[in-house]
Structure formats: C-alpha cells, structure tokens
XYZ file of C-alpha atoms in Angstrom:
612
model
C 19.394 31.257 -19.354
C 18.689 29.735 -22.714
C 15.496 27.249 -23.285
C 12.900 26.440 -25.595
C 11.016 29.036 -27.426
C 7.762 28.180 -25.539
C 9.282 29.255 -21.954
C 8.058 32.844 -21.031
C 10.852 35.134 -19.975
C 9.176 35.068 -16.883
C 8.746 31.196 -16.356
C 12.440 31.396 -17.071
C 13.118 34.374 -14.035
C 10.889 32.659 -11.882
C 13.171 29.120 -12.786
C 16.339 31.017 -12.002
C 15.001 32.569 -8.633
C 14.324 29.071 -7.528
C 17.421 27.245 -8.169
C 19.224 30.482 -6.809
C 17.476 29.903 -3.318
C 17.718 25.952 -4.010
C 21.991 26.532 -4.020
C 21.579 28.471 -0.925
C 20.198 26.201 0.954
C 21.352 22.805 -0.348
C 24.238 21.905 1.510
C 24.031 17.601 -0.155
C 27.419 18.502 -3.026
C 25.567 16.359 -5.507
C 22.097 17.841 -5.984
C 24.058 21.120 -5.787
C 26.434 20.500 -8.672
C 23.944 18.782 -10.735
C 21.773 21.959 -10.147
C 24.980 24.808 -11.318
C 25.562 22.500 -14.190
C 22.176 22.510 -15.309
C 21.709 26.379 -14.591
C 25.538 27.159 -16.426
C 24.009 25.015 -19.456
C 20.581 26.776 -20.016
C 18.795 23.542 -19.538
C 15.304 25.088 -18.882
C 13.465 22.382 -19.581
C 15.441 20.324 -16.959
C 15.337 23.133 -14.598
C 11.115 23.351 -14.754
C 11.278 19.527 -14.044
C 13.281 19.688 -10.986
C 11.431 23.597 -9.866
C 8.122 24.090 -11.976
C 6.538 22.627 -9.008
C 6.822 21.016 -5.414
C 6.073 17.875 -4.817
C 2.240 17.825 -3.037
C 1.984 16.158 0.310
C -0.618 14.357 0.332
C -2.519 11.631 3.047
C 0.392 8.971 0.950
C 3.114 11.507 2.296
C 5.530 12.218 -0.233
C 6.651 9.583 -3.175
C 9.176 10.829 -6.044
C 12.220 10.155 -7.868
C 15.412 10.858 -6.236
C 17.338 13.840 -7.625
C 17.850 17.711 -7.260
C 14.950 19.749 -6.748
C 11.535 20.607 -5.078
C 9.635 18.396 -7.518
C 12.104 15.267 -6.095
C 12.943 13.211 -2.627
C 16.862 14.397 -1.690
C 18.009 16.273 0.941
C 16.615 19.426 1.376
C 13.427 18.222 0.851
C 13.473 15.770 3.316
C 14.530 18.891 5.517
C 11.859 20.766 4.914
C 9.544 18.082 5.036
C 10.138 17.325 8.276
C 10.559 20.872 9.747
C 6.920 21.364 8.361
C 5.996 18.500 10.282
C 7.561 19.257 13.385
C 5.837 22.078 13.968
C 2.418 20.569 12.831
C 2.927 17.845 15.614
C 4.024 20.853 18.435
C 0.889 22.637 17.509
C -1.311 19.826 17.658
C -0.207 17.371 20.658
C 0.773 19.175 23.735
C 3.499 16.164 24.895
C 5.333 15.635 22.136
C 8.954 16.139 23.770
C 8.179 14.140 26.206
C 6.502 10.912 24.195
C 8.390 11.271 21.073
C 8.277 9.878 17.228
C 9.845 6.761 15.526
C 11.638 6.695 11.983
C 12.263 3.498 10.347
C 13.759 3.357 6.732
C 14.388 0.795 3.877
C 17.626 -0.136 2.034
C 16.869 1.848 -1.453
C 19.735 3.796 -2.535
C 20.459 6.259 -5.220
C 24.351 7.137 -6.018
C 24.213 9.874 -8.194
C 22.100 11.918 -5.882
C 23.542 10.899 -2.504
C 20.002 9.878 -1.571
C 19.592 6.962 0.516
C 16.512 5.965 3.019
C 19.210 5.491 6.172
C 20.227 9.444 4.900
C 16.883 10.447 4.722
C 16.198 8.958 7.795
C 18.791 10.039 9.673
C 18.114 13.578 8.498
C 14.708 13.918 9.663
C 15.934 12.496 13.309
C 17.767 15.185 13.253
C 15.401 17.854 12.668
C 13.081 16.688 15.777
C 16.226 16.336 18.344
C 17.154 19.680 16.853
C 14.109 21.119 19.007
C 14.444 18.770 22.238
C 12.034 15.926 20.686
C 12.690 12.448 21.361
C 13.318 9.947 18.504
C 12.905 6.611 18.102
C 15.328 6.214 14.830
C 15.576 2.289 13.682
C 18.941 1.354 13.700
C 18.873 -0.848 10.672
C 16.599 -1.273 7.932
C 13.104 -2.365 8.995
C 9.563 -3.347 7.138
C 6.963 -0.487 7.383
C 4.929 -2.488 9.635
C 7.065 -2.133 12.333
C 6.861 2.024 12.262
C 2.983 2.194 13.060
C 3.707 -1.008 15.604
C 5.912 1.065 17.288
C 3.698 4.269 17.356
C 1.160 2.243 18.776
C 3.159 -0.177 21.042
C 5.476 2.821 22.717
C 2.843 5.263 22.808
C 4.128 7.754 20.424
C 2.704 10.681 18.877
C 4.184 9.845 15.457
C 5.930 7.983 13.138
C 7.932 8.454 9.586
C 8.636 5.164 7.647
C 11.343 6.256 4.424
C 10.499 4.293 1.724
C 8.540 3.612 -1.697
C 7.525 0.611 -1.082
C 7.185 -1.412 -4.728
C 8.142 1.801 -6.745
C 11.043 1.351 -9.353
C 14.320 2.127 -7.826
C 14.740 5.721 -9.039
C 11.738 6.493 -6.403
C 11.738 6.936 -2.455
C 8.802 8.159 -0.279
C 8.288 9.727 3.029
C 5.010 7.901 4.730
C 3.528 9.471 7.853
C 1.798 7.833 10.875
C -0.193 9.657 13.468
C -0.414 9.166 17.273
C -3.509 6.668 16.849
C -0.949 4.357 14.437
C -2.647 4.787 11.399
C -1.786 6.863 8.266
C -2.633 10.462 8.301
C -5.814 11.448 6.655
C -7.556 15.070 6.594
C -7.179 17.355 7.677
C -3.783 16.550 9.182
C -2.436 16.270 5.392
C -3.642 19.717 4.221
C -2.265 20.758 8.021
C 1.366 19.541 7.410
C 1.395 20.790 3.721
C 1.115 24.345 5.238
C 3.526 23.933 7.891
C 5.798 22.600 5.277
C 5.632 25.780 3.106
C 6.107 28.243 6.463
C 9.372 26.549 7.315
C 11.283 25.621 3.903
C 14.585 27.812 5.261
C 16.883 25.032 6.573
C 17.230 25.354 10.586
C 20.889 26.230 11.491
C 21.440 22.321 12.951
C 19.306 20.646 9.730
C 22.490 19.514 8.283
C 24.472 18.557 11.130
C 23.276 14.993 11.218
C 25.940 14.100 13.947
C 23.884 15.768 16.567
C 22.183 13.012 17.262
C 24.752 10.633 17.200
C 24.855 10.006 21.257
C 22.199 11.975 22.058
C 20.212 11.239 25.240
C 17.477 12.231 23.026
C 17.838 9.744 20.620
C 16.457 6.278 20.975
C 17.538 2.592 19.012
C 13.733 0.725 19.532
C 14.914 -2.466 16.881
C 15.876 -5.110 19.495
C 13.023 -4.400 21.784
C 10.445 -4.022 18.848
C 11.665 -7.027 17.209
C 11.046 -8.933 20.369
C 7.719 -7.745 21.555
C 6.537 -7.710 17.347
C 7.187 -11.582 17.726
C 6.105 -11.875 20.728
C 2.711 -10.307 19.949
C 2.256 -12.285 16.692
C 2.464 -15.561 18.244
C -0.886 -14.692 20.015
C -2.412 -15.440 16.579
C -0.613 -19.139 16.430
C -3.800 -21.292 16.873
C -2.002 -24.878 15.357
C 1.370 -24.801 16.670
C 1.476 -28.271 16.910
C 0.245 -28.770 13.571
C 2.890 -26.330 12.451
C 6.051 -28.477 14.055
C 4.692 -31.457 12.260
C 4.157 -29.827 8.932
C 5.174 -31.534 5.508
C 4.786 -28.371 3.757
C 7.716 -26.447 1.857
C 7.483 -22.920 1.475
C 9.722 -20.281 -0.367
C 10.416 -16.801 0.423
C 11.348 -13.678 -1.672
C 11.838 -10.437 -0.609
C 12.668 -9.271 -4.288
C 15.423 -7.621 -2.794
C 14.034 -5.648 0.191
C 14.039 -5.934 3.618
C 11.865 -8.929 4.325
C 13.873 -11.795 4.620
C 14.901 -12.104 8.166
C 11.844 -11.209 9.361
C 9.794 -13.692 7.420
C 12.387 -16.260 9.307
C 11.747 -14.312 12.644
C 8.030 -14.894 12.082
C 8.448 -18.128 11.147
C 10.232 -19.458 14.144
C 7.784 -17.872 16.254
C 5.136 -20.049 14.911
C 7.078 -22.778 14.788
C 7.774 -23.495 11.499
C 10.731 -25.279 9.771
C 12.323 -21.939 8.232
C 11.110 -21.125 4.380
C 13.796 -21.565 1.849
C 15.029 -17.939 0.894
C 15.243 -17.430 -2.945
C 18.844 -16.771 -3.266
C 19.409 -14.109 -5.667
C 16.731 -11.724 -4.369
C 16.863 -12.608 -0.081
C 19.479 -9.706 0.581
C 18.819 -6.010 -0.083
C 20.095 -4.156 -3.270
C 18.146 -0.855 -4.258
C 19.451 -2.028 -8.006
C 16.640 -4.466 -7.927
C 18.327 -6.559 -10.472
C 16.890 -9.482 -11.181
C 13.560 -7.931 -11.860
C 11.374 -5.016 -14.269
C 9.278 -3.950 -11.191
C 10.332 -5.043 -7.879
C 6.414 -5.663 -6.770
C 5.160 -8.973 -6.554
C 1.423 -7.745 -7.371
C 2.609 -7.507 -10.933
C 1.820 -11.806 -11.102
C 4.287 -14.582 -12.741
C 7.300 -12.495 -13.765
C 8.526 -11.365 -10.396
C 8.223 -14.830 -9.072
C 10.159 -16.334 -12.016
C 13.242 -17.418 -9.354
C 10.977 -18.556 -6.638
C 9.498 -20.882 -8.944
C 12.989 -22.138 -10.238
C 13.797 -22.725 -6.678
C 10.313 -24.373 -5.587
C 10.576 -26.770 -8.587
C 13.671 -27.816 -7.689
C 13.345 -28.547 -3.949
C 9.448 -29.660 -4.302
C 8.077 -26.799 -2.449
C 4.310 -26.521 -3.343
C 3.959 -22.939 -1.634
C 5.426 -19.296 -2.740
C 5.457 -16.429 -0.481
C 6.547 -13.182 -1.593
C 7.139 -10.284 -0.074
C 7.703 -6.173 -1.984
C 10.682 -4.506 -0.735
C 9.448 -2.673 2.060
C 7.536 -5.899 2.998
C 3.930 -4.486 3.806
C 2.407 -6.586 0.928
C 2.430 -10.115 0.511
C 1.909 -12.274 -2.979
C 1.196 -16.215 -2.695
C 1.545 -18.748 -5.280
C 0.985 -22.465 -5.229
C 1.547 -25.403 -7.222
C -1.147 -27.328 -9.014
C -1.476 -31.071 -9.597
C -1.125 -30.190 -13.425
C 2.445 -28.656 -12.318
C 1.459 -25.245 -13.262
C 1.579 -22.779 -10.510
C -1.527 -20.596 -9.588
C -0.906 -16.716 -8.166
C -3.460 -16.277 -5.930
C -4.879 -12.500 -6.607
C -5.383 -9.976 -4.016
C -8.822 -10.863 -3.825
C -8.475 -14.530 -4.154
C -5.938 -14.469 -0.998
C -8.493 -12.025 0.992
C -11.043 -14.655 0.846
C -9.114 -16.890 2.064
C -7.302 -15.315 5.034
C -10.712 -13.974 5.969
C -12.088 -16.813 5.656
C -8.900 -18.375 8.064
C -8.596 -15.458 10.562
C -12.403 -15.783 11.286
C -12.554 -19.530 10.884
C -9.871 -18.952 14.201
C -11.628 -16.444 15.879
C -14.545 -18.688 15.957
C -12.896 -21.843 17.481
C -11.508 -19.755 20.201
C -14.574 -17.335 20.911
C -17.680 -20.650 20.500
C -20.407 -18.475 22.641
C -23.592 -17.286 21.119
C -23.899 -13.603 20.212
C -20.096 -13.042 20.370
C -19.905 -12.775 16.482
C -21.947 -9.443 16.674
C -19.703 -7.769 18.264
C -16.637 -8.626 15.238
C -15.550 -6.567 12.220
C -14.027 -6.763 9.026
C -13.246 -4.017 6.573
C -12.051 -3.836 2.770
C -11.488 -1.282 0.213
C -14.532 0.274 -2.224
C -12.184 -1.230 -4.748
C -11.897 -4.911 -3.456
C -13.801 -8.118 -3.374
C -16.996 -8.067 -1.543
C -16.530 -11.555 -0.507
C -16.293 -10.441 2.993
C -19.706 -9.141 2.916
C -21.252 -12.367 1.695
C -19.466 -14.422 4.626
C -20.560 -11.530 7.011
C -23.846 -12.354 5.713
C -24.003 -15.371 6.822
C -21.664 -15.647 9.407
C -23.262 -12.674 11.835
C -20.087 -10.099 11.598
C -20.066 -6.966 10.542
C -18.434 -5.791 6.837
C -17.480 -2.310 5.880
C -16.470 -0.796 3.312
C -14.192 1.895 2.925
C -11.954 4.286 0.470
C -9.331 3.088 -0.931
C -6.136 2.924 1.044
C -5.215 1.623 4.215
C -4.684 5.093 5.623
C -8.655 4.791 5.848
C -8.847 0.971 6.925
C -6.117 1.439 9.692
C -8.359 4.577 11.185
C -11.615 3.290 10.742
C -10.232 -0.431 12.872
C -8.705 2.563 15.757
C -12.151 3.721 15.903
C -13.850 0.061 16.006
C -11.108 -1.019 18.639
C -11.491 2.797 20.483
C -15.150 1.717 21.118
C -14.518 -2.003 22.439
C -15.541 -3.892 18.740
C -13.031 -7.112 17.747
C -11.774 -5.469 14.208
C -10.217 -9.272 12.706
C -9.258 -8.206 9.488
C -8.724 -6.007 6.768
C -7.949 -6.055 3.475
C -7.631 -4.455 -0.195
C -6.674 -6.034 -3.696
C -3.357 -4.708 -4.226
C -2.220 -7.877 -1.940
C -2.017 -5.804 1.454
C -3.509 -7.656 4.288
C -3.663 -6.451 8.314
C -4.290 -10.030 9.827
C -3.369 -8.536 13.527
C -4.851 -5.589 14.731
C -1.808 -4.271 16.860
C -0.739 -3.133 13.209
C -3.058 -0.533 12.084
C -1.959 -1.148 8.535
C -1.110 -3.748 5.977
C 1.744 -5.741 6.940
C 3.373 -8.573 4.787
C 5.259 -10.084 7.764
C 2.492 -11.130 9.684
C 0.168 -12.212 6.937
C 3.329 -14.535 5.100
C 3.512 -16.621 8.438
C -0.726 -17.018 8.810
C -0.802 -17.904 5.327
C 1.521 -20.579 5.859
C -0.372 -22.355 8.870
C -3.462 -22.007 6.865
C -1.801 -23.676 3.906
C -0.777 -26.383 6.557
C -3.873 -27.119 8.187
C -5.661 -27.295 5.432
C -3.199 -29.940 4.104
C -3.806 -32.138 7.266
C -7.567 -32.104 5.524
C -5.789 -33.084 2.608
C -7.045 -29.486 0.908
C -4.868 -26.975 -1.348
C -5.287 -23.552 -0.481
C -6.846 -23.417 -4.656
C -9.546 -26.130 -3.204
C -10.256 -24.478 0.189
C -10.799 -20.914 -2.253
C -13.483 -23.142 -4.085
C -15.028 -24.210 -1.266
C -15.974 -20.607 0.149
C -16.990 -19.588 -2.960
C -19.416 -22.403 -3.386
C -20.073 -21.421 0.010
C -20.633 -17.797 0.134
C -20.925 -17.361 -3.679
C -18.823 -16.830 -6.272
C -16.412 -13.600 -6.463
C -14.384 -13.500 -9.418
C -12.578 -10.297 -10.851
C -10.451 -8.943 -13.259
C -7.999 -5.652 -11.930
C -5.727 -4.298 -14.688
C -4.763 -0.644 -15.105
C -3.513 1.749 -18.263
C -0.456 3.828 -17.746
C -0.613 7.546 -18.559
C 1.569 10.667 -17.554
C -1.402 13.326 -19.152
C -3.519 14.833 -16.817
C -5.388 16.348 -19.499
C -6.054 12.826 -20.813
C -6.833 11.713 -17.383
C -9.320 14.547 -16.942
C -11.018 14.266 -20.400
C -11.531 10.288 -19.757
C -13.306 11.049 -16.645
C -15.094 14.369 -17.607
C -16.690 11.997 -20.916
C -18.124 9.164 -17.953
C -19.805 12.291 -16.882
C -21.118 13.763 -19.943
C -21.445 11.115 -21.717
C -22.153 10.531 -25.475
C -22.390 14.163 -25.481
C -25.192 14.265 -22.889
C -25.268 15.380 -19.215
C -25.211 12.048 -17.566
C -23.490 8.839 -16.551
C -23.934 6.042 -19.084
C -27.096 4.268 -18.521
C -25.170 1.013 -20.802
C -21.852 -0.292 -20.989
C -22.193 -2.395 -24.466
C -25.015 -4.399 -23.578
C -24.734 -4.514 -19.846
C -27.352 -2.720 -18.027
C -26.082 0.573 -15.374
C -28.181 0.453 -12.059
C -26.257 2.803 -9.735
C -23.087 5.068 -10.128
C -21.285 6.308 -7.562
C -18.937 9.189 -8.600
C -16.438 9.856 -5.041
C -14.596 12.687 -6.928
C -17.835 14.983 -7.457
C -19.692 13.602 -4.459
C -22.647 12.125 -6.713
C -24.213 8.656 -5.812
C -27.151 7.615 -7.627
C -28.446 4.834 -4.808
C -28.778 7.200 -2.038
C -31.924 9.352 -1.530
C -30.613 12.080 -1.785
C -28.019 11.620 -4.552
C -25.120 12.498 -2.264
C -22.345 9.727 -1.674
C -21.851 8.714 1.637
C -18.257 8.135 1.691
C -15.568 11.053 1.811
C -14.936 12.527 -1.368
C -11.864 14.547 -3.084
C -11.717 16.542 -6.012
C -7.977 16.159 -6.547
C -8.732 12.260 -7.706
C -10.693 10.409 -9.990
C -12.761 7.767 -8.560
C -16.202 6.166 -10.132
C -17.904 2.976 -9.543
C -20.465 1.365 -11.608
C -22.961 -1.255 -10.189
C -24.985 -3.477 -13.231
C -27.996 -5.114 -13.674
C -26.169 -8.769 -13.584
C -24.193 -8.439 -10.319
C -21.091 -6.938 -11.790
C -19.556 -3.897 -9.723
C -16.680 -1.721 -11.386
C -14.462 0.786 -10.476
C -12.282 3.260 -12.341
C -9.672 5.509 -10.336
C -6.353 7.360 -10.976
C -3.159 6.324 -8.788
C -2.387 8.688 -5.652
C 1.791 7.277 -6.407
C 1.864 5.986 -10.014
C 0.706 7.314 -13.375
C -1.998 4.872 -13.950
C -5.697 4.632 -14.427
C -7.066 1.761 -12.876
C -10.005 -0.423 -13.107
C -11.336 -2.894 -10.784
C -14.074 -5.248 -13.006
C -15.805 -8.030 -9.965
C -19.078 -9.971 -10.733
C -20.386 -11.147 -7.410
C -22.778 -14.853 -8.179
C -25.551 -15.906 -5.244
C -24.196 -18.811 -3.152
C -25.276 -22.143 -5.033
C -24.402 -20.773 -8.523
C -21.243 -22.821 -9.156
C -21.303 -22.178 -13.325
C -17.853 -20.714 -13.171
C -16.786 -20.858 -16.817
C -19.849 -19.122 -17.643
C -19.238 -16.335 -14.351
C -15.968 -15.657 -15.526
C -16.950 -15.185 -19.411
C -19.510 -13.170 -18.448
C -17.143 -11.262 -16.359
C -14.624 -11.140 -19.202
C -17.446 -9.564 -21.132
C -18.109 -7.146 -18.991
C -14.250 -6.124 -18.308
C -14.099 -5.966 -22.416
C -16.499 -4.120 -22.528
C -15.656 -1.239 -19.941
C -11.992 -1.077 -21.878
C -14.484 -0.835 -25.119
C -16.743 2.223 -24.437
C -15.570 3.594 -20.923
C -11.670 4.314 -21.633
C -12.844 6.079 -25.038
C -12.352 8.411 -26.647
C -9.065 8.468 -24.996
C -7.400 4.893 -24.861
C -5.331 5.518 -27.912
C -3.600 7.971 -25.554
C -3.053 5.084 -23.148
C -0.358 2.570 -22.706
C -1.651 -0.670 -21.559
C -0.521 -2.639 -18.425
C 2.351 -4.700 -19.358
C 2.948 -8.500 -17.349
C-alpha cells in the first residue's frame, strides 16, 4: 500500500488489517467499494481518515460524517453501535424484553454512502428484535422530542433518536436516552463505549433488516404518541380564548427538517389560526438547499425567506425551527421595520418569565412558590436567578447540555418539586416537563400565546424583554465562537489560561478588567470555594473555564462536544434599577474585546473566526 513518506510501515499494516476486517464485515455495497477502491489505490491518507480511529461515544452519543469507516456514521457502525448497547441495557435493567426501547429518526440522507436516518434506524431495530427485545421504531420521521416523550410516556427502558440535529448535511448522529427519559450521562457512556468494543463482529441477523418487518416484536408508537404529545401540551394552554381571537401572524420554518406538521399539530391544539409555512424550506430535503448551515441559532441568514414571506403577508412574528426540531429561534418585527432575533438568552428570559408568570396565576397560594424550580446551563444567562430572587423559586445551575438539565428536572420531579423550566443559550428550551429535554415543538406554540397576550396589553415581545430587565436587572451578552480542527491549538489555548504570562496561575486581569473567581471544570479547580475544588462534575476530555470580574461580567470559554469550535460565552449581569443600557452593553463589548484580545492568544492567528 503506497502513502506518504511520514506513514510508518506499521501505521500502514495496522491501516490494512483494519479495512481487511472492515470488508468482512460490511455487507452496505457502497462503503465497501469505496473502501477496495481506496485500498487498490494506496490512498493511505484516506484510509487513516476513515480507520486511524473510532469514533468516541460519548454522553452526545455518536455525531460524524456519513461515509466508510470506523471514524464515520454508516452501516456497520450503526451495527455495532447498537449491539454494544444492547447488551449494556440487558446487563443493567432486568425487564428489558418485556418493556422495550423506541427509535425515532430524521429525514437526512446521504447517496453516495447509502446512509440514511430511516436506514440507520431501521438497522438498529433490528439488532434489539434480533435478541427478543421489543421496539418501538417511529414509522415516519419524527422531532427528537418525541423519542424521550415516548421513553417516559410508555415506560421504556430506552430510547435512540438518529439524527444530527443542526449539523451540515454530510453529518448524522446516534443520540441515546435512558429509562428515566433523559440523555445518558456517566457512567452509562463510558459503560456502552465498552460494550461497544466487546461486540463489533456483526450478529448473524444484523443485516437482515426484514426481520422485523411484521414482527410481533416490533411496535409503530407515531399515531398514539402524536395524540397523547398534543394532548399533553394543551395542559399548558392558559389563554385559549385569547388565542382564537388573536390578530397575530406568525411564520414557520423548519429549514428543511421535520418540524412543519408538528408546529401545525401544536398549533391547533392551542387554538391558533395555523402559522404560514415558509415555502421553500416547510418539507424535508437532507440537501438543505436554500441555506450555509441549516441551524437557525446562526441569526439573520437562515431566516432570510421567513422574512421575505413575513414582509409580504404582514406577519410581525418568526418562528423557526432546526431540522430535527428540538431548538427553536424567534424573530420579530420592529416599528422601525427592521426585524430583531431574539438570542437564546433574550428568549429564556422571556419564556421564563411567561411559563412562571402562568404557573403563578394558576397556583395564587402562599408558600407554593418554594416548592418550584428552574434550571439553566453554567454557560447561559443568569436571568433566572435574579427573578428567582425575587420571585421565591429556586434556580440552578448546571453543566452544559441538556443531558444534565433533563436528569437533574427527573431528580427534582422524582422527589415531588414543580421543575417549570429549563433552558440554555444555544436556543433549546424544555417549557413542559413530560419532555426531559429541549424541545422546539412545544416551546414554538408557548411562544406564540405569549406573543399574543402580550399584544392584548398592547406589548411586543422586544418591550415585555425590557420590562423584566428593568425588573430583575439587566442581562445582556455576547456568545460567538472560533472554529478550529487542532487539538494541539485547542490544548495550548487552554494550557496558556492556566499558566499564564509564563506564570503558574489564572490571569488575575483581562485588559483592564479585574478577575475575582475562576472556575476551571476541566481540572476541577474553583477559586470561590473553600476548598478550591469545583463543585460541579468535571471532565478532562473537555475544555471548560469560567471567569467571574470585578464589574459583574461572567465569561466562559469551552470546546464543542459535536463541532470544531471554541466557544465563548461574554454576560454582564446590572442590579435591578440600573437601566443605562448603552453604557451596559459598551461595557460589555469591552469586556468581550477584550477576552478575544488577551485570552484567545497566543493562538488566535490559528483560529478561524465565526462567520454570520
């Protein structure tokens, strides 16, 4: 096998070995051919992409490109995925035959591979009826929301959603629920990444996919979920008949995905007009072609169509959807004309704000508050801890991810608390607690009766946001991120926070803002507790440090656990009464300028900055 001078002879054996055992196993004729051609051309460099090294499972589950190889989502992986899985669940719940797991899957596609989420799907269905396990396998494509809704509402011990949510279309992802309906986190992860590696032979049915096909073992839940989902999210209609009467025009995008008839669903449950579908993006197409990125987080350039649309038939309110529709993005028109995009923080104020602003009319005794919770990422606003301040609820904080939100609310719920909310800044919001996640569903239709009963008040959802802030205080931030595919650069950048200016320290300045606390959740250092240990879980295989300063600001620098990017989360967090925002949000300019300045060096060269 011929390749570049720098490939040992033995990185090269150790290359050939692999794809050797890859063709006997890999039964898919596409990843198979593309894998002989590669091997009959000497293509070692392609080879160590697609074999130098498996892709990790991890508490995200799996998220890759499509293609041939361990190191990519196709068949055989999804085979051995699952198979690893399997047995993890038969070692660890003693009923699983008998209560079963659900699949759901979206519509991405990838032709050259053969890869498709319904494949995928359909694949690891029939892995678990392979060994007598009964599977709940979506018939159709579904949001992600609906897989933990089902583990939850049918009492299952599991649940698989395919999908990669907002990644570009060459990705797909493999996301994993446990019995309690949240996302797994440790030790299940590292428990499942074994199993995986003990069972990577295919099983002698793995590729028969037409065993299940009229299988007493196999179960279709999407008409009964669909109906009880509904059904369930109409308990959290407070102003139907405010709804019915509603002037209001929304629009809906899915960018392509699967949310559009279930934004409609959602909406006819609370009794809303339908909203007006953009057009070109309402069905699915895993081409994503009418945008870069299909994720709405990403601000004005996804929405360029809805706008177009809203313009035109003089709707004042954008809801957007990403493809697997677990995140939700909201725009509305100003009197000016322009059109504000609400950021993830901006719109967790104000659903919180909403949801508890509910709660309260329906739950008016004394003392009841005490017993209600709300939760947000490390990395979002803390805007829900000022209106817990004042309010009488309960705030927590925890790590990033709703794997850790959606666990912490089981254990809340688990012990009789009221969990109303959670949320984090990368626009995912869990409005209803039956969903142990973030769902985009849900949170599209309560955004849209807030919108309309604060128009009956004759507010905007931009003048309601001012009002809590004047309120509560003002939160204002600034999230951006810098791509980079180095994890020596990655590594560097962080090591230098730690040691830095060539000491053996955090910095005690960034420019000329004052550091007062550090908290480093990669090394388990934090600088406010008494004994300098951080309080929250920690992992060494990602980056994560947060700075708190002297004027209120709070920062936070992490790597991606699915996307090559280093992000930073910049908020500066104003005492109710100060209502100087121009001079907040220069001073929080300043502050974001300055951690790009002296806290992403020496290595930002190295970086490629966030493009809108």
């Amino acid at each position: 096998m011929a390749g570049k001078e720098h490939t040992s002879a033995a990185a090269v054996t150790a290359l050939g070995r692999a794809a050797d055992t890859w063709l006997t196993w890999d039964k898919n004729p596409k990843t198979s051919a593309a894998v002989k051609q590669l091997v009959s051309d000497g293509k070692t460099e392609e080879l160590e992409k697609c074999f130098g090294s498996r892709m990790e499972f991890g508490t995200a589950g799996l998220r890759a490109a499509m293609g041939a190889g361990v190191s990519r989502m196709n068949d055989l992986t999804i085979i051995q995925t699952t198979q690893g899985f399997c047995r993890y669940l038969e070692k660890s719940i003693s009923d699983l035959k008998d209560r079963g797991v659900v699949i759901g899957y979206d519509a991405r596609a990838d032709p050259a591979s053969g890869g498709s989420s319904k494949r995928f799907a359909r694949l690891a269905a029939t892995t678990f009826v392979s060994q007598g396990i009964r599977v709940f396998l979506y018939s159709s494509i579904t949001p992600t929301p609906f897989v933990p809704y089902a583990v939850t509402h049918l009492k299952l011990c599991a649940g698989i959603m395919v999908t990669a949510s907002h990644n570009p279309k060459e990705d797909n992802g493999y996301k994993v629920y446990w019995e309690n309906g949240a996302q797994i986190i440790s030790p299940h992860d590292k428990g499942i990444a074994q199993a995986i590696e003990g069972n990577l032979e295919p099983w002698p049915q793995a590729w028969d996919d037409s065993l299940i096909d009229g299988s007493s073992l196999l179960k279709d839940p999407y008409k009964s979920i669909n109906k009880e989902y509904f059904s369930d999210i109409q308990k959290h209609c407070f102003h139907r008949d405010i709804n019915k009467k509603s002037k209001l025009k929304f629009v809906h995008t899915s960018v392509h995905g699967v949310g559009h008839e279930f934004v409609q669903f959602a909406f006819q449950a609370f009794s809303f007009p339908p909203p007006l579908a953009v057009p070109e993006q309402k069905d699915p197409d895993p081409e994503f072609p009418t945008v870069k990125y299909p994720n709405p987080e990403e601000g004005k350039g996804v929405l360029k169509l809805s706008f177009a649309l809203a313009n035109k038939e003089e709707a004042t309110i954008l809801l957007a959807n990403d493809p697997d529709a677990d995140r939700l993005a909201v725009a509305e028109k100003q009197e000016s004309g322009e059109w504000k995009v609400f950021s993830g923080n901006e719109l967790g104020a104000l659903l919180g704000w909403w949801i508890f602003t509910c709660w309260k009319e329906q739950n008016p005794e004394p003392g009841a508050v005490k017993n209600v919770y709300m939760l947000a990422s490390t990395v979002s606003s803390k805007i829900l801890r000022a209106i817990a301040v004042q309010e009488g609820f309960h705030f927590e904080e925890t790590l990033t991810g709703f794997k850790w939100m959606g666990n912490r609310a089981k254990e809340h719920i688990d012990q009789g608390k009221t969990v109303l909310f959670a949320f984090e800044e990368a626009i995912g919001y869990m409005c209803c607690p039956f969903v142990l996640d973030k769902d985009g569903v849900s949170a599209a239709v309560i955004a849209a009766e807030m919108a309309s009963y604060l128009a009956t008040k004759s507010l905007t959802l931009s003048q309601q946001l001012a009002v809590i802030f004047n309120k509560y205080g003002y939160h204002i931030s600034r999230n951006s991120y810098f791509l980079c595919y180095d994890q020596t650069t990655i590594r560097n950048l962080f090591d230098n926070l730690r040691n830095y200016d060539g000491g053996t320290d955090y910095p005690k300045m960034c420019g000329k803002f004052k550091v007062t606390g550090v908290r480093d959740l990669t090394t388990g250092y934090d600088s406010n507790q008494p004994d300098k240990k951080a309080i929250l879980p920690t992992s060494k295989s990602s980056q994560m440090i947060t700075f708190t300063f002297a004027n209120g600001g709070v920062a936070t620098m992490r790597t991606s656990g699915t996307e090559p990017k280093i992000k930073y989360y910049a908020e500066l967090c104003a005492a109710p009464g100060n209502s100087d925002y121009d001079q907040l949000k220069k001073e929080l300019e300043d502050l974001a300028d300055a951690i790009e300045e002296h806290f992403f060096q020496p290595e930002k060269n190295k970086l490629q900055r966030k493009v809108d």
